[in-house]
Amino acid sequence: MKLLQDHELSDAARGVFDDIRTTRKTDFVNNFWRALAHDPAELKRVWENAKGTMGAGALDPLTKELIYIAVSVANNCEYCIRSHGAAARAKGLSDAQFMEMMAVIALASKTNRLAIGLQVPVDEVFKS
Amino acid sequence: MKLLQDHELSDAARGVFDDIRTTRKTDFVNNFWRALAHDPAELKRVWENAKGTMGAGALDPLTKELIYIAVSVANNCEYCIRSHGAAARAKGLSDAQFMEMMAVIALASKTNRLAIGLQVPVDEVFKS
Amino acid sequence: MKLLQDHELSDAARGVFDDIRTTRKTDFVNNFWRALAHDPAELKRVWENAKGTMGAGALDPLTKELIYIAVSVANNCEYCIRSHGAAARAKGLSDAQFMEMMAVIALASKTNRLAIGLQVPVDEVFKS
Amino acid sequence: MKLLQDHELSDAARGVFDDIRTTRKTDFVNNFWRALAHDPAELKRVWENAKGTMGAGALDPLTKELIYIAVSVANNCEYCIRSHGAAARAKGLSDAQFMEMMAVIALASKTNRLAIGLQVPVDEVFKS
Amino acid sequence: MKLLQDHELSDAARGVFDDIRTTRKTDFVNNFWRALAHDPAELKRVWENAKGTMGAGALDPLTKELIYIAVSVANNCEYCIRSHGAAARAKGLSDAQFMEMMAVIALASKTNRLAIGLQVPVDEVFKS
Amino acid sequence: MKLLQDHELSDAARGVFDDIRTTRKTDFVNNFWRALAHDPAELKRVWENAKGTMGAGALDPLTKELIYIAVSVANNCEYCIRSHGAAARAKGLSDAQFMEMMAVIALASKTNRLAIGLQVPVDEVFKS
């Protein structure tokens, strides 16, 4: 699907774009939303989900970005790795923290496969 | 591969188990290491990788557990979700934090697929 | 593996290409088959599998394309998303249907991870 | 996370359960929602997403179930395969249609890997 | 789908079961084929694919089993890991070889994620 | 993360690069290590893991490359497919062997999904 420019948006999509701009305090709207704008109902759902989930709560916003990036690396989504990599840096992620995150992702990817390949049974103590 | 009991360990594997027990300050060694003990060289590598990677550094140990669990959910590793879920709780993860982590994993899983399915091109601003 | 041009095909591969052209009523043979032509036995198997599976049966051909694309998005196969996206459009898929398909894929990707991450036990009523 | 029984629900979660029961015209609420009920905001988001996405639109509800199941098989989610397999049967899916869906999923899983393994370049004609 | 017993097979499925028994020189037919027997055309396709692909060729049968198992571990298919683990052992796989295979799978799982997470560009020398 | 050139390496990273060059008997160090060099401890771990795992043992080095590539195709890692494809060819992999490997990967990808989609229970005989 082609990326929609501002003048091609439906009224419903434009309303979401307005909220993205207001919330993020920038006029820039990235390509993800411009592709999703073909389905204004889904655009609104995804944006409100992101806004409600990624802000401060029991976990801080930077920790949430790291979780998000870890999933994106596991799912091999270049767009998501790059866009949320930029978001994490904007929230203060250092190079050293980024590399440590990658080392944890790499370790988990390795041990996940060992546990699956060796069909290790879950210890009783971990079941409750 | 069957799980090795303490009296079945090679000397090399026993040395790793000793270090696991000393480092973790408990006599309990979970099934993952008992399956891996059939290959003492790999056992040693994985344990030293885990010990070197999961401790405090530029990121704190609990944040690292969350990254680890996020990857394990994306890879569908029940053993890893349950064992590191227990580890995260031992490091202070609350129910509210666990559920927030799950909401971020769920959001990323959704937006990853939208970006891939819509073949969204990476914005120039995210490329550097 | 390089893409094989028509004059580079073995006799066995040429026979499959002839059937692709006859069945699809076009002289165009896309790159997938040109890469696979290095292994004529596999080329024949895959083509006959595709021909036997994707046509009308208990499900109609367009529904089958949607199932095919959903798997390709989950597997992150750009080639498959683009080539079968084109096939689905040729069979009548509208923009609105495409976006609805994407919304279902996105929802499933999200709820799949929640069910796995929360380790939800299967209800008895779903087991039979 | 343990499954919440009706008397353990927060008011917000109870409101969602009421809507699930009303919409589905049954008192039965399956385990997925009982696990998710620990996070009423996410529970509400996921339920409203499901209600808004899986109903009739440009695609019919049974076709949407097939897309959902295809993703769940690709993601290896037993809970989702079984619960939406039941939903699809309730919407009229026959055994023959189920087996045809599986054959398409299997074909796509095979050709996805061939396209990725052979690194087949996308044909120009599929790029627009 | 329930597993079909011998007396429940269609004639077409029975013919495939006969060939499985003759080829494998055993009366035992494992559950995979009994589930697939609901779709005799797909049963025949998959069996002939397996028979044609897993035998001796440019690669020996044991090496092919290792490749098959590696994919099954990456895809998290317990049935496939266990059934082809048994097949590999019947073809001579030793415990030491099994553990070395697992170490290679684990290494690749780790380095795959590092290459993806770090978005490492392919070296020119690897592109031809 | 940008790729580090030789003059930008820390002393610890330079030591690993020296060992890569000595072990491989070439001055060429590919991009993977240049990206990982931002974290010298992880660089050293990954290199020593690769050196210790991929050499001759109970399995020969070419068989190990095939296992590595199979995992990389399943994980959709272009960098890994291309770099280890080159390594496998350098160790003697023929075109016919490469295509047979791909056919096994494709078969496993298909049967993995059938076993998961049909939820085939593991035969008792495969459980011990």
mmCIF file of C-alpha atoms in Angstrom, chain C residues 1 3 28-33 35-36 42 45-46 49-50 53-60 63-80 82-84 86-87 93-94 96-98 100-101 103-116 118-128, chain D residues 1 3 28-33 35-36 42 45-46 49-50 53-60 63-80 82-84 86-87 93-94 96-98 100-101 103-116 118-128:
data_model
loop_
_atom_site.group_PDB
_atom_site.id
_atom_site.type_symbol
_atom_site.label_atom_id
_atom_site.label_comp_id
_atom_site.label_asym_id
_atom_site.label_seq_id
_atom_site.Cartn_x
_atom_site.Cartn_y
_atom_site.Cartn_z
ATOM 1 C CA MET C 1 21.963 -19.351 -6.765
ATOM 2 C CA LEU C 3 18.342 -17.155 -11.784
ATOM 3 C CA PHE C 28 5.982 -14.745 -17.859
ATOM 4 C CA VAL C 29 7.738 -17.045 -15.367
ATOM 5 C CA ASN C 30 8.699 -15.287 -12.136
ATOM 6 C CA ASN C 31 12.075 -15.437 -10.390
ATOM 7 C CA PHE C 32 11.066 -17.997 -7.762
ATOM 8 C CA TRP C 33 10.859 -20.758 -10.368
ATOM 9 C CA ALA C 35 15.995 -20.015 -8.807
ATOM 10 C CA LEU C 36 14.371 -23.357 -8.034
ATOM 11 C CA GLU C 42 12.106 -30.093 -6.385
ATOM 12 C CA ARG C 45 7.275 -31.110 -6.733
ATOM 13 C CA VAL C 46 6.710 -27.505 -5.666
ATOM 14 C CA ASN C 49 1.963 -28.914 -5.049
ATOM 15 C CA ALA C 50 1.059 -25.284 -5.797
ATOM 16 C CA THR C 53 -3.386 -26.878 -3.614
ATOM 17 C CA MET C 54 -4.178 -23.299 -4.628
ATOM 18 C CA GLY C 55 -7.047 -23.953 -7.054
ATOM 19 C CA ALA C 56 -10.759 -24.144 -6.218
ATOM 20 C CA GLY C 57 -11.841 -26.884 -3.819
ATOM 21 C CA ALA C 58 -13.644 -26.752 -0.496
ATOM 22 C CA LEU C 59 -12.202 -23.221 -0.220
ATOM 23 C CA ASP C 60 -12.168 -20.693 -3.054
ATOM 24 C CA THR C 63 -9.448 -17.290 0.377
ATOM 25 C CA LYS C 64 -6.448 -19.550 -0.188
ATOM 26 C CA GLU C 65 -4.358 -16.576 -1.285
ATOM 27 C CA LEU C 66 -5.275 -14.765 1.943
ATOM 28 C CA ILE C 67 -4.197 -17.780 4.022
ATOM 29 C CA TYR C 68 -0.970 -17.953 2.016
ATOM 30 C CA ILE C 69 -0.241 -14.259 2.537
ATOM 31 C CA ALA C 70 -1.012 -14.469 6.272
ATOM 32 C CA VAL C 71 1.606 -17.218 6.667
ATOM 33 C CA SER C 72 4.087 -15.232 4.568
ATOM 34 C CA VAL C 73 3.667 -12.154 6.759
ATOM 35 C CA ALA C 74 4.152 -14.283 9.888
ATOM 36 C CA ASN C 75 7.290 -15.780 8.297
ATOM 37 C CA ASN C 76 8.527 -12.396 7.103
ATOM 38 C CA CYS C 77 8.994 -13.447 3.468
ATOM 39 C CA GLU C 78 9.057 -10.277 1.369
ATOM 40 C CA TYR C 79 9.155 -12.185 -1.923
ATOM 41 C CA CYS C 80 6.079 -14.204 -0.956
ATOM 42 C CA ARG C 82 4.717 -9.282 -2.827
ATOM 43 C CA SER C 83 4.190 -12.096 -5.342
ATOM 44 C CA HIS C 84 1.056 -13.472 -3.689
ATOM 45 C CA ALA C 86 -0.138 -9.479 -6.732
ATOM 46 C CA ALA C 87 -1.844 -12.863 -7.234
ATOM 47 C CA LEU C 93 -8.795 -8.631 -3.650
ATOM 48 C CA SER C 94 -9.792 -5.027 -2.942
ATOM 49 C CA ALA C 96 -10.390 -2.683 1.852
ATOM 50 C CA GLN C 97 -10.123 -6.480 1.972
ATOM 51 C CA PHE C 98 -6.325 -6.282 2.041
ATOM 52 C CA GLU C 100 -8.922 -6.047 6.857
ATOM 53 C CA MET C 101 -6.693 -9.077 6.315
ATOM 54 C CA ALA C 103 -5.863 -6.126 10.809
ATOM 55 C CA VAL C 104 -6.682 -9.803 11.460
ATOM 56 C CA ILE C 105 -3.015 -10.800 11.068
ATOM 57 C CA ALA C 106 -2.061 -8.020 13.488
ATOM 58 C CA LEU C 107 -4.696 -9.044 16.040
ATOM 59 C CA ALA C 108 -3.644 -12.698 15.906
ATOM 60 C CA SER C 109 0.032 -11.737 16.267
ATOM 61 C CA LYS C 110 -0.874 -9.828 19.405
ATOM 62 C CA THR C 111 -3.166 -12.390 21.017
ATOM 63 C CA ASN C 112 -0.820 -15.275 20.108
ATOM 64 C CA ARG C 113 1.920 -13.619 22.172
ATOM 65 C CA LEU C 114 -0.430 -12.868 25.077
ATOM 66 C CA ALA C 115 -1.600 -16.493 25.235
ATOM 67 C CA ILE C 116 2.012 -17.716 25.083
ATOM 68 C CA LEU C 118 0.669 -15.657 30.033
ATOM 69 C CA GLN C 119 0.918 -19.441 29.483
ATOM 70 C CA VAL C 120 -2.874 -19.686 29.321
ATOM 71 C CA PRO C 121 -4.048 -23.307 29.754
ATOM 72 C CA VAL C 122 -6.379 -24.606 27.028
ATOM 73 C CA ASP C 123 -10.014 -24.706 28.201
ATOM 74 C CA GLU C 124 -11.412 -28.250 28.460
ATOM 75 C CA VAL C 125 -14.153 -27.346 26.003
ATOM 76 C CA PHE C 126 -11.550 -26.658 23.275
ATOM 77 C CA LYS C 127 -9.710 -29.961 23.731
ATOM 78 C CA SER C 128 -12.009 -32.414 22.011
ATOM 79 C CA MET D 1 -0.592 -15.446 36.216
ATOM 80 C CA LEU D 3 -6.888 -17.310 35.998
ATOM 81 C CA PHE D 28 -18.971 -18.929 29.161
ATOM 82 C CA VAL D 29 -15.817 -16.793 29.263
ATOM 83 C CA ASN D 30 -12.691 -18.690 28.188
ATOM 84 C CA ASN D 31 -9.344 -18.752 29.990
ATOM 85 C CA PHE D 32 -7.617 -16.217 27.741
ATOM 86 C CA TRP D 33 -9.751 -13.384 29.112
ATOM 87 C CA ALA D 35 -5.602 -14.423 32.455
ATOM 88 C CA LEU D 36 -5.714 -11.027 30.761
ATOM 89 C CA GLU D 42 -5.284 -4.232 28.156
ATOM 90 C CA ARG D 45 -8.222 -2.967 24.389
ATOM 91 C CA VAL D 46 -7.849 -6.570 23.218
ATOM 92 C CA ASN D 49 -9.949 -4.927 18.996
ATOM 93 C CA ALA D 50 -11.252 -8.485 18.579
ATOM 94 C CA THR D 53 -11.869 -6.722 13.726
ATOM 95 C CA MET D 54 -13.335 -10.220 13.546
ATOM 96 C CA GLY D 55 -16.916 -9.369 12.570
ATOM 97 C CA ALA D 56 -18.316 -8.999 9.049
ATOM 98 C CA GLY D 57 -16.805 -6.273 6.874
ATOM 99 C CA ALA D 58 -15.082 -6.397 3.497
ATOM 100 C CA LEU D 59 -14.207 -10.017 4.439
ATOM 101 C CA ASP D 60 -16.671 -12.455 5.998
ATOM 102 C CA THR D 63 -12.488 -16.094 6.205
ATOM 103 C CA LYS D 64 -11.150 -13.973 9.055
ATOM 104 C CA GLU D 65 -11.025 -17.017 11.326
ATOM 105 C CA LEU D 66 -8.967 -18.862 8.690
ATOM 106 C CA ILE D 67 -6.491 -15.978 8.491
ATOM 107 C CA TYR D 68 -6.320 -15.901 12.290
ATOM 108 C CA ILE D 69 -5.667 -19.651 12.498
ATOM 109 C CA ALA D 70 -3.010 -19.506 9.758
ATOM 110 C CA VAL D 71 -1.074 -16.905 11.769
ATOM 111 C CA SER D 72 -1.512 -18.962 14.953
ATOM 112 C CA VAL D 73 -0.088 -22.071 13.279
ATOM 113 C CA ALA D 74 2.864 -20.050 11.976
ATOM 114 C CA ASN D 75 3.398 -18.686 15.509
ATOM 115 C CA ASN D 76 2.930 -22.097 17.109
ATOM 116 C CA CYS D 77 0.257 -20.966 19.568
ATOM 117 C CA GLU D 78 -1.618 -24.075 20.733
ATOM 118 C CA TYR D 79 -4.164 -22.079 22.724
ATOM 119 C CA CYS D 80 -5.004 -19.938 19.694
ATOM 120 C CA ARG D 82 -7.563 -24.731 19.487
ATOM 121 C CA SER D 83 -9.794 -21.831 20.555
ATOM 122 C CA HIS D 84 -10.123 -20.334 17.069
ATOM 123 C CA ALA D 86 -13.519 -24.169 17.690
ATOM 124 C CA ALA D 87 -14.709 -20.693 16.661
ATOM 125 C CA LEU D 93 -15.897 -24.649 8.790
ATOM 126 C CA SER D 94 -16.056 -28.222 7.462
ATOM 127 C CA ALA D 96 -12.555 -30.668 4.206
ATOM 128 C CA GLN D 97 -12.112 -26.898 4.452
ATOM 129 C CA PHE D 98 -9.935 -27.289 7.540
ATOM 130 C CA GLU D 100 -7.440 -27.509 2.687
ATOM 131 C CA MET D 101 -6.459 -24.601 4.907
ATOM 132 C CA ALA D 103 -2.448 -27.707 2.971
ATOM 133 C CA VAL D 104 -2.175 -24.016 2.023
ATOM 134 C CA ILE D 105 -0.380 -23.200 5.293
ATOM 135 C CA ALA D 106 2.011 -26.093 4.631
ATOM 136 C CA LEU D 107 2.686 -24.999 1.057
ATOM 137 C CA ALA D 108 3.359 -21.413 2.107
ATOM 138 C CA SER D 109 5.674 -22.561 4.909
ATOM 139 C CA LYS D 110 7.664 -24.511 2.325
ATOM 140 C CA THR D 111 7.825 -21.874 -0.401
ATOM 141 C CA ASN D 112 8.538 -19.095 2.129
ATOM 142 C CA ARG D 113 11.700 -20.937 3.174
ATOM 143 C CA LEU D 114 12.742 -21.644 -0.422
ATOM 144 C CA ALA D 115 12.390 -17.966 -1.368
ATOM 145 C CA ILE D 116 14.359 -16.919 1.715
ATOM 146 C CA LEU D 118 17.597 -19.052 -2.229
ATOM 147 C CA GLN D 119 17.469 -15.262 -1.610
ATOM 148 C CA VAL D 120 15.216 -14.820 -4.650
ATOM 149 C CA PRO D 121 15.087 -11.162 -5.748
ATOM 150 C CA VAL D 122 11.593 -9.667 -6.087
ATOM 151 C CA ASP D 123 10.519 -9.406 -9.762
ATOM 152 C CA GLU D 124 10.140 -5.807 -10.960
ATOM 153 C CA VAL D 125 6.508 -6.506 -11.849
ATOM 154 C CA PHE D 126 5.686 -7.263 -8.191
ATOM 155 C CA LYS D 127 7.257 -4.080 -6.841
ATOM 156 C CA SER D 128 4.664 -1.463 -7.677
#
